[in-house]
mmCIF file of N, CA and C in Angstrom:
data_model
loop_
_atom_site.group_PDB
_atom_site.id
_atom_site.type_symbol
_atom_site.label_atom_id
_atom_site.label_comp_id
_atom_site.label_asym_id
_atom_site.label_seq_id
_atom_site.Cartn_x
_atom_site.Cartn_y
_atom_site.Cartn_z
ATOM 1 N N MET A 1 5.084 14.470 -16.700
ATOM 2 C CA MET A 1 5.490 15.426 -15.925
ATOM 3 C C MET A 1 5.115 15.334 -14.524
ATOM 4 N N THR A 2 6.028 15.596 -13.607
ATOM 5 C CA THR A 2 5.663 15.474 -12.122
ATOM 6 C C THR A 2 5.738 16.917 -11.545
ATOM 7 N N ALA A 3 4.721 17.178 -10.663
ATOM 8 C CA ALA A 3 4.736 18.390 -9.927
ATOM 9 C C ALA A 3 5.424 18.042 -8.613
ATOM 10 N N GLN A 4 6.559 18.881 -8.342
ATOM 11 C CA GLN A 4 7.207 18.789 -7.058
ATOM 12 C C GLN A 4 6.744 19.812 -6.063
ATOM 13 N N LEU A 5 6.660 19.398 -4.837
ATOM 14 C CA LEU A 5 6.015 20.246 -3.753
ATOM 15 C C LEU A 5 6.927 20.248 -2.463
ATOM 16 N N ALA A 6 7.101 21.302 -1.837
ATOM 17 C CA ALA A 6 7.620 21.419 -0.527
ATOM 18 C C ALA A 6 6.577 22.055 0.281
ATOM 19 N N ALA A 7 6.353 21.385 1.482
ATOM 20 C CA ALA A 7 5.231 21.733 2.397
ATOM 21 C C ALA A 7 5.706 21.762 3.748
ATOM 22 N N HIS A 8 5.213 22.726 4.638
ATOM 23 C CA HIS A 8 5.558 22.866 6.077
ATOM 24 C C HIS A 8 4.121 22.865 6.776
ATOM 25 N N GLY A 9 3.918 21.986 7.565
ATOM 26 C CA GLY A 9 2.726 21.937 8.386
ATOM 27 C C GLY A 9 2.803 21.099 9.618
ATOM 28 N N ARG A 10 1.572 20.891 10.085
ATOM 29 C CA ARG A 10 1.296 20.058 11.381
ATOM 30 C C ARG A 10 0.628 18.802 11.019
ATOM 31 N N LEU A 11 1.156 17.608 11.609
ATOM 32 C CA LEU A 11 0.389 16.397 11.375
ATOM 33 C C LEU A 11 -0.936 16.468 12.145
ATOM 34 N N VAL A 12 -2.028 15.973 11.441
ATOM 35 C CA VAL A 12 -3.309 16.027 12.069
ATOM 36 C C VAL A 12 -3.789 14.719 12.626
ATOM 37 N N ALA A 13 -2.936 13.730 12.412
ATOM 38 C CA ALA A 13 -3.321 12.341 13.001
ATOM 39 C C ALA A 13 -1.915 11.660 13.175
ATOM 40 N N ASP A 14 -2.036 10.613 14.064
ATOM 41 C CA ASP A 14 -0.872 9.771 14.182
ATOM 42 C C ASP A 14 -0.470 9.073 12.939
ATOM 43 N N VAL A 15 0.828 8.864 12.710
ATOM 44 C CA VAL A 15 1.309 8.231 11.445
ATOM 45 C C VAL A 15 0.984 6.800 11.417
ATOM 46 N N GLN A 16 0.564 6.267 10.393
ATOM 47 C CA GLN A 16 0.125 4.814 10.278
ATOM 48 C C GLN A 16 1.383 4.197 9.496
ATOM 49 N N THR A 17 1.716 2.983 9.921
ATOM 50 C CA THR A 17 2.893 2.321 9.244
ATOM 51 C C THR A 17 2.572 0.897 8.897
ATOM 52 N N LYS A 18 3.200 0.507 7.913
ATOM 53 C CA LYS A 18 3.002 -1.008 7.579
ATOM 54 C C LYS A 18 4.338 -1.360 6.824
ATOM 55 N N THR A 19 4.439 -2.648 6.474
ATOM 56 C CA THR A 19 5.497 -3.158 5.627
ATOM 57 C C THR A 19 4.976 -3.748 4.365
ATOM 58 N N THR A 20 5.709 -3.355 3.302
ATOM 59 C CA THR A 20 5.159 -3.975 1.964
ATOM 60 C C THR A 20 5.506 -5.485 1.905
ATOM 61 N N GLY A 21 5.035 -6.106 0.862
ATOM 62 C CA GLY A 21 5.343 -7.567 0.660
ATOM 63 C C GLY A 21 6.809 -7.855 0.387
ATOM 64 N N ASN A 22 7.625 -6.940 0.025
ATOM 65 C CA ASN A 22 9.003 -7.136 -0.226
ATOM 66 C C ASN A 22 9.807 -6.644 1.029
ATOM 67 N N GLY A 23 9.163 -6.287 2.141
ATOM 68 C CA GLY A 23 9.837 -5.988 3.348
ATOM 69 C C GLY A 23 10.171 -4.374 3.490
ATOM 70 N N THR A 24 9.685 -3.510 2.616
ATOM 71 C CA THR A 24 10.033 -2.137 2.627
ATOM 72 C C THR A 24 9.049 -1.453 3.574
ATOM 73 N N SER A 25 9.558 -0.564 4.476
ATOM 74 C CA SER A 25 8.775 0.204 5.403
ATOM 75 C C SER A 25 8.005 1.201 4.618
ATOM 76 N N MET A 26 6.682 1.366 5.060
ATOM 77 C CA MET A 26 5.820 2.464 4.394
ATOM 78 C C MET A 26 5.130 3.156 5.530
ATOM 79 N N ALA A 27 4.856 4.429 5.344
ATOM 80 C CA ALA A 27 4.205 5.212 6.322
ATOM 81 C C ALA A 27 3.248 6.181 5.633
ATOM 82 N N PHE A 28 2.105 6.416 6.343
ATOM 83 C CA PHE A 28 0.999 7.266 5.902
ATOM 84 C C PHE A 28 0.788 8.356 6.933
ATOM 85 N N ALA A 29 0.594 9.576 6.475
ATOM 86 C CA ALA A 29 0.321 10.605 7.427
ATOM 87 C C ALA A 29 -0.568 11.626 6.611
ATOM 88 N N ARG A 30 -1.264 12.506 7.486
ATOM 89 C CA ARG A 30 -2.065 13.673 6.895
ATOM 90 C C ARG A 30 -1.467 14.784 7.675
ATOM 91 N N MET A 31 -1.349 15.898 6.788
ATOM 92 C CA MET A 31 -0.789 17.136 7.484
ATOM 93 C C MET A 31 -1.754 18.356 7.094
ATOM 94 N N ALA A 32 -1.866 19.368 7.830
ATOM 95 C CA ALA A 32 -2.538 20.604 7.547
ATOM 96 C C ALA A 32 -1.398 21.743 7.289
ATOM 97 N N VAL A 33 -1.552 22.260 6.148
ATOM 98 C CA VAL A 33 -0.593 23.311 5.654
ATOM 99 C C VAL A 33 -1.369 24.717 5.571
ATOM 100 N N PRO A 34 -1.008 25.693 6.403
ATOM 101 C CA PRO A 34 -1.707 26.831 6.336
ATOM 102 C C PRO A 34 -1.218 27.591 4.992
ATOM 103 N N LEU A 35 -2.124 28.193 4.325
ATOM 104 C CA LEU A 35 -1.845 28.962 3.111
ATOM 105 C C LEU A 35 -2.579 30.315 3.196
ATOM 106 N N PRO A 36 -1.958 31.358 2.707
ATOM 107 C CA PRO A 36 -2.534 32.718 2.747
ATOM 108 C C PRO A 36 -3.791 32.761 1.822
ATOM 109 N N CYS A 37 -4.725 33.517 2.235
ATOM 110 C CA CYS A 37 -6.099 33.552 1.399
ATOM 111 C C CYS A 37 -6.797 34.805 1.765
ATOM 112 N N ARG A 38 -6.815 35.662 0.777
ATOM 113 C CA ARG A 38 -7.361 37.106 0.909
ATOM 114 C C ARG A 38 -8.858 36.931 1.185
ATOM 115 N N THR A 39 -9.547 35.962 0.779
ATOM 116 C CA THR A 39 -10.997 35.995 0.851
ATOM 117 C C THR A 39 -11.568 35.380 2.227
ATOM 118 N N SER A 40 -10.558 34.856 3.059
ATOM 119 C CA SER A 40 -10.866 34.206 4.343
ATOM 120 C C SER A 40 -11.010 35.194 5.375
ATOM 121 N N ASP A 41 -11.821 35.032 6.396
ATOM 122 C CA ASP A 41 -11.886 36.001 7.479
ATOM 123 C C ASP A 41 -10.601 36.281 8.261
ATOM 124 N N ASN A 42 -9.824 35.188 8.403
ATOM 125 C CA ASN A 42 -8.574 35.316 9.209
ATOM 126 C C ASN A 42 -7.416 35.351 8.273
ATOM 127 N N GLY A 43 -7.572 35.403 6.971
ATOM 128 C CA GLY A 43 -6.490 35.728 5.960
ATOM 129 C C GLY A 43 -5.729 34.434 5.630
ATOM 130 N N GLU A 44 -6.163 33.239 6.057
ATOM 131 C CA GLU A 44 -5.529 31.984 5.574
ATOM 132 C C GLU A 44 -6.584 30.916 5.461
ATOM 133 N N THR A 45 -6.239 29.839 4.746
ATOM 134 C CA THR A 45 -6.996 28.626 4.498
ATOM 135 C C THR A 45 -6.075 27.412 4.730
ATOM 136 N N THR A 46 -6.675 26.264 4.815
ATOM 137 C CA THR A 46 -5.753 25.066 5.108
ATOM 138 C C THR A 46 -5.786 24.182 3.932
ATOM 139 N N LEU A 47 -4.610 23.749 3.519
ATOM 140 C CA LEU A 47 -4.413 22.588 2.507
ATOM 141 C C LEU A 47 -4.251 21.345 3.289
ATOM 142 N N TRP A 48 -5.186 20.344 3.076
ATOM 143 C CA TRP A 48 -5.107 19.156 3.784
ATOM 144 C C TRP A 48 -4.338 18.211 2.736
ATOM 145 N N LEU A 49 -3.131 17.715 3.253
ATOM 146 C CA LEU A 49 -2.238 17.014 2.348
ATOM 147 C C LEU A 49 -1.878 15.518 2.901
ATOM 148 N N GLY A 50 -2.141 14.608 2.199
ATOM 149 C CA GLY A 50 -1.813 13.220 2.509
ATOM 150 C C GLY A 50 -0.264 12.918 2.120
ATOM 151 N N ILE A 51 0.441 12.201 3.055
ATOM 152 C CA ILE A 51 1.811 11.982 2.801
ATOM 153 C C ILE A 51 1.926 10.517 2.770
ATOM 154 N N THR A 52 2.749 9.929 1.819
ATOM 155 C CA THR A 52 3.143 8.523 1.688
ATOM 156 C C THR A 52 4.719 8.525 1.674
ATOM 157 N N ALA A 53 5.287 7.804 2.522
ATOM 158 C CA ALA A 53 6.850 7.651 2.491
ATOM 159 C C ALA A 53 7.286 6.230 2.511
ATOM 160 N N PHE A 54 8.319 5.895 1.982
ATOM 161 C CA PHE A 54 8.862 4.604 1.879
ATOM 162 C C PHE A 54 10.328 4.572 2.450
ATOM 163 N N GLY A 55 10.717 3.353 2.836
ATOM 164 C CA GLY A 55 12.161 3.055 3.279
ATOM 165 C C GLY A 55 12.437 4.054 4.516
ATOM 166 N N LYS A 56 13.764 4.637 4.388
ATOM 167 C CA LYS A 56 14.207 5.448 5.535
ATOM 168 C C LYS A 56 13.353 6.576 5.758
ATOM 169 N N GLN A 57 12.722 7.231 4.731
ATOM 170 C CA GLN A 57 11.806 8.279 5.055
ATOM 171 C C GLN A 57 10.658 7.979 5.785
ATOM 172 N N ALA A 58 10.120 6.673 5.467
ATOM 173 C CA ALA A 58 9.082 6.142 6.329
ATOM 174 C C ALA A 58 9.453 5.870 7.718
ATOM 175 N N ASP A 59 10.582 5.369 7.885
ATOM 176 C CA ASP A 59 11.036 5.186 9.292
ATOM 177 C C ASP A 59 11.111 6.529 10.069
ATOM 178 N N PHE A 60 11.722 7.474 9.299
ATOM 179 C CA PHE A 60 11.821 8.819 9.990
ATOM 180 C C PHE A 60 10.415 9.544 10.319
ATOM 181 N N LEU A 61 9.512 9.414 9.397
ATOM 182 C CA LEU A 61 8.225 9.832 9.568
ATOM 183 C C LEU A 61 7.547 9.107 10.680
ATOM 184 N N SER A 62 7.659 7.896 10.825
ATOM 185 C CA SER A 62 6.940 7.014 11.836
ATOM 186 C C SER A 62 7.334 7.426 13.209
ATOM 187 N N ARG A 63 8.451 8.233 13.361
ATOM 188 C CA ARG A 63 8.854 8.723 14.727
ATOM 189 C C ARG A 63 8.022 9.907 15.228
ATOM 190 N N HIS A 64 7.214 10.487 14.325
ATOM 191 C CA HIS A 64 6.397 11.635 14.559
ATOM 192 C C HIS A 64 4.969 11.265 15.004
ATOM 193 N N GLN A 65 4.339 12.175 15.653
ATOM 194 C CA GLN A 65 2.931 11.949 16.118
ATOM 195 C C GLN A 65 2.116 13.167 15.762
ATOM 196 N N LYS A 66 0.699 13.016 16.020
ATOM 197 C CA LYS A 66 -0.149 14.121 15.817
ATOM 198 C C LYS A 66 0.315 15.350 16.481
ATOM 199 N N GLY A 67 0.221 16.448 15.789
ATOM 200 C CA GLY A 67 0.598 17.768 16.349
ATOM 201 C C GLY A 67 1.993 18.121 16.072
ATOM 202 N N ASP A 68 2.914 17.181 15.645
ATOM 203 C CA ASP A 68 4.260 17.569 15.305
ATOM 204 C C ASP A 68 4.241 18.408 14.114
ATOM 205 N N LEU A 69 5.239 19.356 14.047
ATOM 206 C CA LEU A 69 5.583 20.231 12.706
ATOM 207 C C LEU A 69 6.470 19.400 12.007
ATOM 208 N N ILE A 70 6.294 19.265 10.677
ATOM 209 C CA ILE A 70 7.320 18.655 9.781
ATOM 210 C C ILE A 70 7.368 19.372 8.384
ATOM 211 N N SER A 71 8.384 19.294 7.734
ATOM 212 C CA SER A 71 8.509 19.746 6.361
ATOM 213 C C SER A 71 8.762 18.551 5.468
ATOM 214 N N VAL A 72 8.037 18.554 4.408
ATOM 215 C CA VAL A 72 8.080 17.348 3.436
ATOM 216 C C VAL A 72 8.295 17.929 2.067
ATOM 217 N N SER A 73 9.001 17.250 1.208
ATOM 218 C CA SER A 73 9.097 17.594 -0.163
ATOM 219 C C SER A 73 8.966 16.239 -0.926
ATOM 220 N N GLY A 74 8.378 16.438 -2.198
ATOM 221 C CA GLY A 74 8.222 15.250 -3.027
ATOM 222 C C GLY A 74 7.258 15.456 -4.124
ATOM 223 N N ALA A 75 6.818 14.407 -4.759
ATOM 224 C CA ALA A 75 6.042 14.379 -5.946
ATOM 225 C C ALA A 75 4.495 14.590 -5.573
ATOM 226 N N MET A 76 3.938 15.642 -5.984
ATOM 227 C CA MET A 76 2.468 15.796 -5.637
ATOM 228 C C MET A 76 1.573 15.002 -6.557
ATOM 229 N N GLN A 77 0.470 14.650 -6.028
ATOM 230 C CA GLN A 77 -0.598 13.938 -6.818
ATOM 231 C C GLN A 77 -1.950 14.430 -6.426
ATOM 232 N N VAL A 78 -2.902 14.428 -7.393
ATOM 233 C CA VAL A 78 -4.260 14.761 -7.167
ATOM 234 C C VAL A 78 -5.103 13.469 -7.247
ATOM 235 N N ASN A 79 -5.773 13.270 -6.230
ATOM 236 C CA ASN A 79 -6.589 11.930 -6.154
ATOM 237 C C ASN A 79 -8.054 12.365 -6.345
ATOM 238 N N GLN A 80 -8.906 11.492 -7.053
ATOM 239 C CA GLN A 80 -10.341 11.672 -7.184
ATOM 240 C C GLN A 80 -11.010 10.393 -6.884
ATOM 241 N N TRP A 81 -12.193 10.585 -6.297
ATOM 242 C CA TRP A 81 -13.001 9.465 -5.889
ATOM 243 C C TRP A 81 -14.467 9.864 -5.895
ATOM 244 N N THR A 82 -15.349 8.813 -5.810
ATOM 245 C CA THR A 82 -16.769 9.132 -5.736
ATOM 246 C C THR A 82 -17.139 9.016 -4.296
ATOM 247 N N GLY A 83 -17.748 10.057 -3.758
ATOM 248 C CA GLY A 83 -18.157 10.093 -2.355
ATOM 249 C C GLY A 83 -19.357 9.245 -2.152
ATOM 250 N N GLN A 84 -19.807 9.101 -0.898
ATOM 251 C CA GLN A 84 -20.914 8.269 -0.525
ATOM 252 C C GLN A 84 -22.324 9.028 -1.066
ATOM 253 N N ASP A 85 -22.213 10.300 -1.369
ATOM 254 C CA ASP A 85 -23.354 10.952 -1.822
ATOM 255 C C ASP A 85 -23.276 10.900 -3.371
ATOM 256 N N GLY A 86 -22.428 10.263 -4.023
ATOM 257 C CA GLY A 86 -22.395 10.193 -5.424
ATOM 258 C C GLY A 86 -21.501 11.246 -6.141
ATOM 259 N N THR A 87 -21.027 12.227 -5.509
ATOM 260 C CA THR A 87 -20.368 13.397 -6.081
ATOM 261 C C THR A 87 -18.814 13.116 -6.143
ATOM 262 N N THR A 88 -18.192 13.692 -7.176
ATOM 263 C CA THR A 88 -16.813 13.513 -7.316
ATOM 264 C C THR A 88 -16.067 14.364 -6.320
ATOM 265 N N GLN A 89 -15.141 13.690 -5.589
ATOM 266 C CA GLN A 89 -14.354 14.443 -4.650
ATOM 267 C C GLN A 89 -12.907 14.386 -5.077
ATOM 268 N N SER A 90 -12.100 15.336 -4.566
ATOM 269 C CA SER A 90 -10.759 15.335 -5.024
ATOM 270 C C SER A 90 -9.933 15.761 -3.679
ATOM 271 N N GLY A 91 -8.666 15.323 -3.676
ATOM 272 C CA GLY A 91 -7.727 15.626 -2.515
ATOM 273 C C GLY A 91 -6.353 15.612 -3.083
ATOM 274 N N TYR A 92 -5.406 16.090 -2.270
ATOM 275 C CA TYR A 92 -3.847 16.241 -2.636
ATOM 276 C C TYR A 92 -3.216 15.288 -1.685
ATOM 277 N N SER A 93 -2.135 14.668 -2.328
ATOM 278 C CA SER A 93 -1.109 13.878 -1.532
ATOM 279 C C SER A 93 0.126 14.031 -2.243
ATOM 280 N N MET A 94 1.226 13.512 -1.515
ATOM 281 C CA MET A 94 2.475 13.546 -2.087
ATOM 282 C C MET A 94 3.280 12.210 -1.590
ATOM 283 N N VAL A 95 4.150 11.730 -2.445
ATOM 284 C CA VAL A 95 5.109 10.795 -2.077
ATOM 285 C C VAL A 95 6.426 11.447 -1.701
ATOM 286 N N ALA A 96 6.663 11.290 -0.377
ATOM 287 C CA ALA A 96 7.769 11.998 0.273
ATOM 288 C C ALA A 96 9.104 11.534 -0.213
ATOM 289 N N GLU A 97 9.918 12.503 -0.682
ATOM 290 C CA GLU A 97 11.372 12.307 -0.947
ATOM 291 C C GLU A 97 12.238 12.695 0.125
ATOM 292 N N SER A 98 11.753 13.709 0.925
ATOM 293 C CA SER A 98 12.463 14.253 2.036
ATOM 294 C C SER A 98 11.503 14.549 3.287
ATOM 295 N N VAL A 99 11.722 13.983 4.451
ATOM 296 C CA VAL A 99 10.929 14.486 5.513
ATOM 297 C C VAL A 99 11.849 15.026 6.644
ATOM 298 N N ILE A 100 11.555 16.344 7.061
ATOM 299 C CA ILE A 100 12.434 16.964 8.017
ATOM 300 C C ILE A 100 11.616 17.380 9.302
ATOM 301 N N SER A 101 12.149 17.102 10.431
ATOM 302 C CA SER A 101 11.436 17.378 11.590
ATOM 303 C C SER A 101 11.480 18.876 11.806
ATOM 304 N N ALA A 102 10.418 19.527 12.276
ATOM 305 C CA ALA A 102 10.482 21.039 12.577
ATOM 306 C C ALA A 102 10.397 21.120 14.102
ATOM 307 N N ARG A 103 10.550 20.112 14.844
ATOM 308 C CA ARG A 103 10.378 20.233 16.279
ATOM 309 C C ARG A 103 11.434 21.171 16.700
ATOM 310 N N THR A 104 11.048 21.993 17.754
ATOM 311 C CA THR A 104 12.085 23.034 18.340
ATOM 312 C C THR A 104 12.445 22.638 19.750
ATOM 313 N N VAL A 105 11.661 21.830 20.359
ATOM 314 C CA VAL A 105 11.928 21.365 21.757
ATOM 315 C C VAL A 105 12.093 19.855 21.727
ATOM 316 N N ARG A 106 13.116 19.299 22.366
ATOM 317 C CA ARG A 106 13.363 17.849 22.570
ATOM 318 C C ARG A 106 12.970 17.416 23.829
ATOM 319 N N GLY A 107 12.133 16.425 24.023
ATOM 320 C CA GLY A 107 11.878 15.924 25.351
ATOM 321 C C GLY A 107 13.086 15.126 25.905
ATOM 322 N N GLY A 108 13.289 15.234 27.146
ATOM 323 C CA GLY A 108 14.435 14.443 27.801
ATOM 324 C C GLY A 108 15.700 14.871 27.291
ATOM 325 N N GLY A 109 15.786 16.281 26.997
ATOM 326 C CA GLY A 109 17.057 16.786 26.484
ATOM 327 C C GLY A 109 18.237 16.705 27.520
ATOM 328 N N ARG A 110 19.429 16.654 26.967
ATOM 329 C CA ARG A 110 20.545 16.534 27.783
ATOM 330 C C ARG A 110 21.072 17.852 28.122
ATOM 331 N N LYS A 111 21.670 17.962 29.389
ATOM 332 C CA LYS A 111 22.334 19.322 29.731
ATOM 333 C C LYS A 111 23.736 19.163 29.082
ATOM 334 N N PRO A 112 24.241 20.320 28.643
ATOM 335 C CA PRO A 112 25.595 20.311 28.114
ATOM 336 C C PRO A 112 26.569 19.935 29.125
ATOM 337 N N ALA A 113 27.603 19.175 28.666
ATOM 338 C CA ALA A 113 28.622 18.749 29.596
ATOM 339 C C ALA A 113 29.508 19.885 29.936
ATOM 340 N N ASN A 114 30.198 19.944 30.953
ATOM 341 C CA ASN A 114 31.157 20.973 31.377
ATOM 342 C C ASN A 114 32.443 20.735 30.497
ATOM 343 N N THR A 115 32.569 21.710 29.554
ATOM 344 C CA THR A 115 33.617 21.558 28.465
ATOM 345 C C THR A 115 34.885 22.292 28.846
ATOM 346 N N ARG A 116 34.950 22.749 30.149
ATOM 347 C CA ARG A 116 36.258 23.552 30.530
ATOM 348 C C ARG A 116 37.459 22.520 30.492
ATOM 349 N N GLY A 117 38.394 22.743 29.609
ATOM 350 C CA GLY A 117 39.579 21.893 29.458
ATOM 351 C C GLY A 117 39.325 20.653 28.719
ATOM 352 N N ALA A 118 38.056 20.323 28.203
ATOM 353 C CA ALA A 118 37.870 19.267 27.387
ATOM 354 C C ALA A 118 38.061 19.548 25.933
ATOM 355 N N ASN A 119 38.373 18.509 25.191
ATOM 356 C CA ASN A 119 38.439 18.668 23.699
ATOM 357 C C ASN A 119 37.223 18.895 23.071
ATOM 358 N N PRO A 120 37.158 19.900 22.179
ATOM 359 C CA PRO A 120 35.916 20.246 21.492
ATOM 360 C C PRO A 120 35.521 19.100 20.546
ATOM 361 N N ALA A 121 34.233 19.073 20.252
ATOM 362 C CA ALA A 121 33.785 18.018 19.326
ATOM 363 C C ALA A 121 34.320 18.373 17.959
ATOM 364 N N PRO A 122 34.504 17.301 17.161
ATOM 365 C CA PRO A 122 34.912 17.547 15.758
ATOM 366 C C PRO A 122 34.020 18.392 14.962
ATOM 367 N N ALA A 123 34.560 19.211 14.010
ATOM 368 C CA ALA A 123 33.761 19.968 13.158
ATOM 369 C C ALA A 123 32.635 19.152 12.422
ATOM 370 N N GLY A 124 31.521 19.737 12.437
ATOM 371 C CA GLY A 124 30.370 18.988 11.776
ATOM 372 C C GLY A 124 29.662 18.069 12.669
ATOM 373 N N SER A 125 30.093 17.822 13.870
ATOM 374 C CA SER A 125 29.286 16.908 14.740
ATOM 375 C C SER A 125 28.376 17.775 15.545
ATOM 376 N N ASP A 126 27.178 17.180 15.813
ATOM 377 C CA ASP A 126 26.184 17.852 16.671
ATOM 378 C C ASP A 126 25.253 16.801 17.284
ATOM 379 N N ASP A 127 24.310 17.230 17.905
ATOM 380 C CA ASP A 127 23.374 16.326 18.650
ATOM 381 C C ASP A 127 22.105 16.063 17.777
ATOM 382 N N PHE A 128 22.133 16.246 16.408
ATOM 383 C CA PHE A 128 20.946 16.164 15.696
ATOM 384 C C PHE A 128 20.922 15.072 14.761
ATOM 385 N N GLU A 129 21.976 14.012 14.946
ATOM 386 C CA GLU A 129 21.986 13.016 13.966
ATOM 387 C C GLU A 129 20.704 12.299 13.853
ATOM 388 N N ASP A 130 19.910 12.121 14.965
ATOM 389 C CA ASP A 130 18.585 11.342 14.827
ATOM 390 C C ASP A 130 17.612 12.016 13.968
ATOM 391 N N ASP A 131 17.778 13.314 13.735
ATOM 392 C CA ASP A 131 16.773 14.077 12.902
ATOM 393 C C ASP A 131 17.122 14.287 11.403
ATOM 394 N N VAL A 132 18.354 13.711 11.090
ATOM 395 C CA VAL A 132 18.719 13.759 9.572
ATOM 396 C C VAL A 132 18.259 12.458 8.879
ATOM 397 N N PRO A 133 17.355 12.584 8.015
ATOM 398 C CA PRO A 133 16.795 11.380 7.292
ATOM 399 C C PRO A 133 17.665 10.893 6.023
ATOM 400 N N PHE A 134 18.868 10.344 6.474
ATOM 401 C CA PHE A 134 19.686 9.824 5.310
ATOM 402 C C PHE A 134 19.376 8.356 5.097
#
C-alpha cells in the first residue's frame, strides 16, 4: 500500500539535478511545509520534506530555486538511518507525480498587447504553458 500526499511549501535549497544511466532526468529538492500545531508558540510547525522527481516532472522542478513556492503530489516514503551519534533518525520524502509552480509574479513579464480590433486568443490558450508539467 502506498500513502499519497499533496504538499504546498517553499523550497529550502536549490534543486539538484542529474541524469540516470539510461538518460532519464532526475531532480532532488527539499521543501518546508507549514503545518498547524496547537502546542507550538506560533501555532504551527514545519514538516521538512525531500522531493525526488523523474522525467518531465524533474525538468519542471529544476526550473525552480530556493525560496520558490511549489505544490507537489506523489507517493510518500519514510526514511530511517543511523545518525553520527548512533541514534536512529527518520525523515519524510516523496516521489513526485505532479509538480506545480505556485509563483505569483513572473520576472520579465510581458505587457498585454493592444487588443483593440485584434482577434481574441483561441479559447483555452493563455500565457502559462511553461508552468504546466505535461
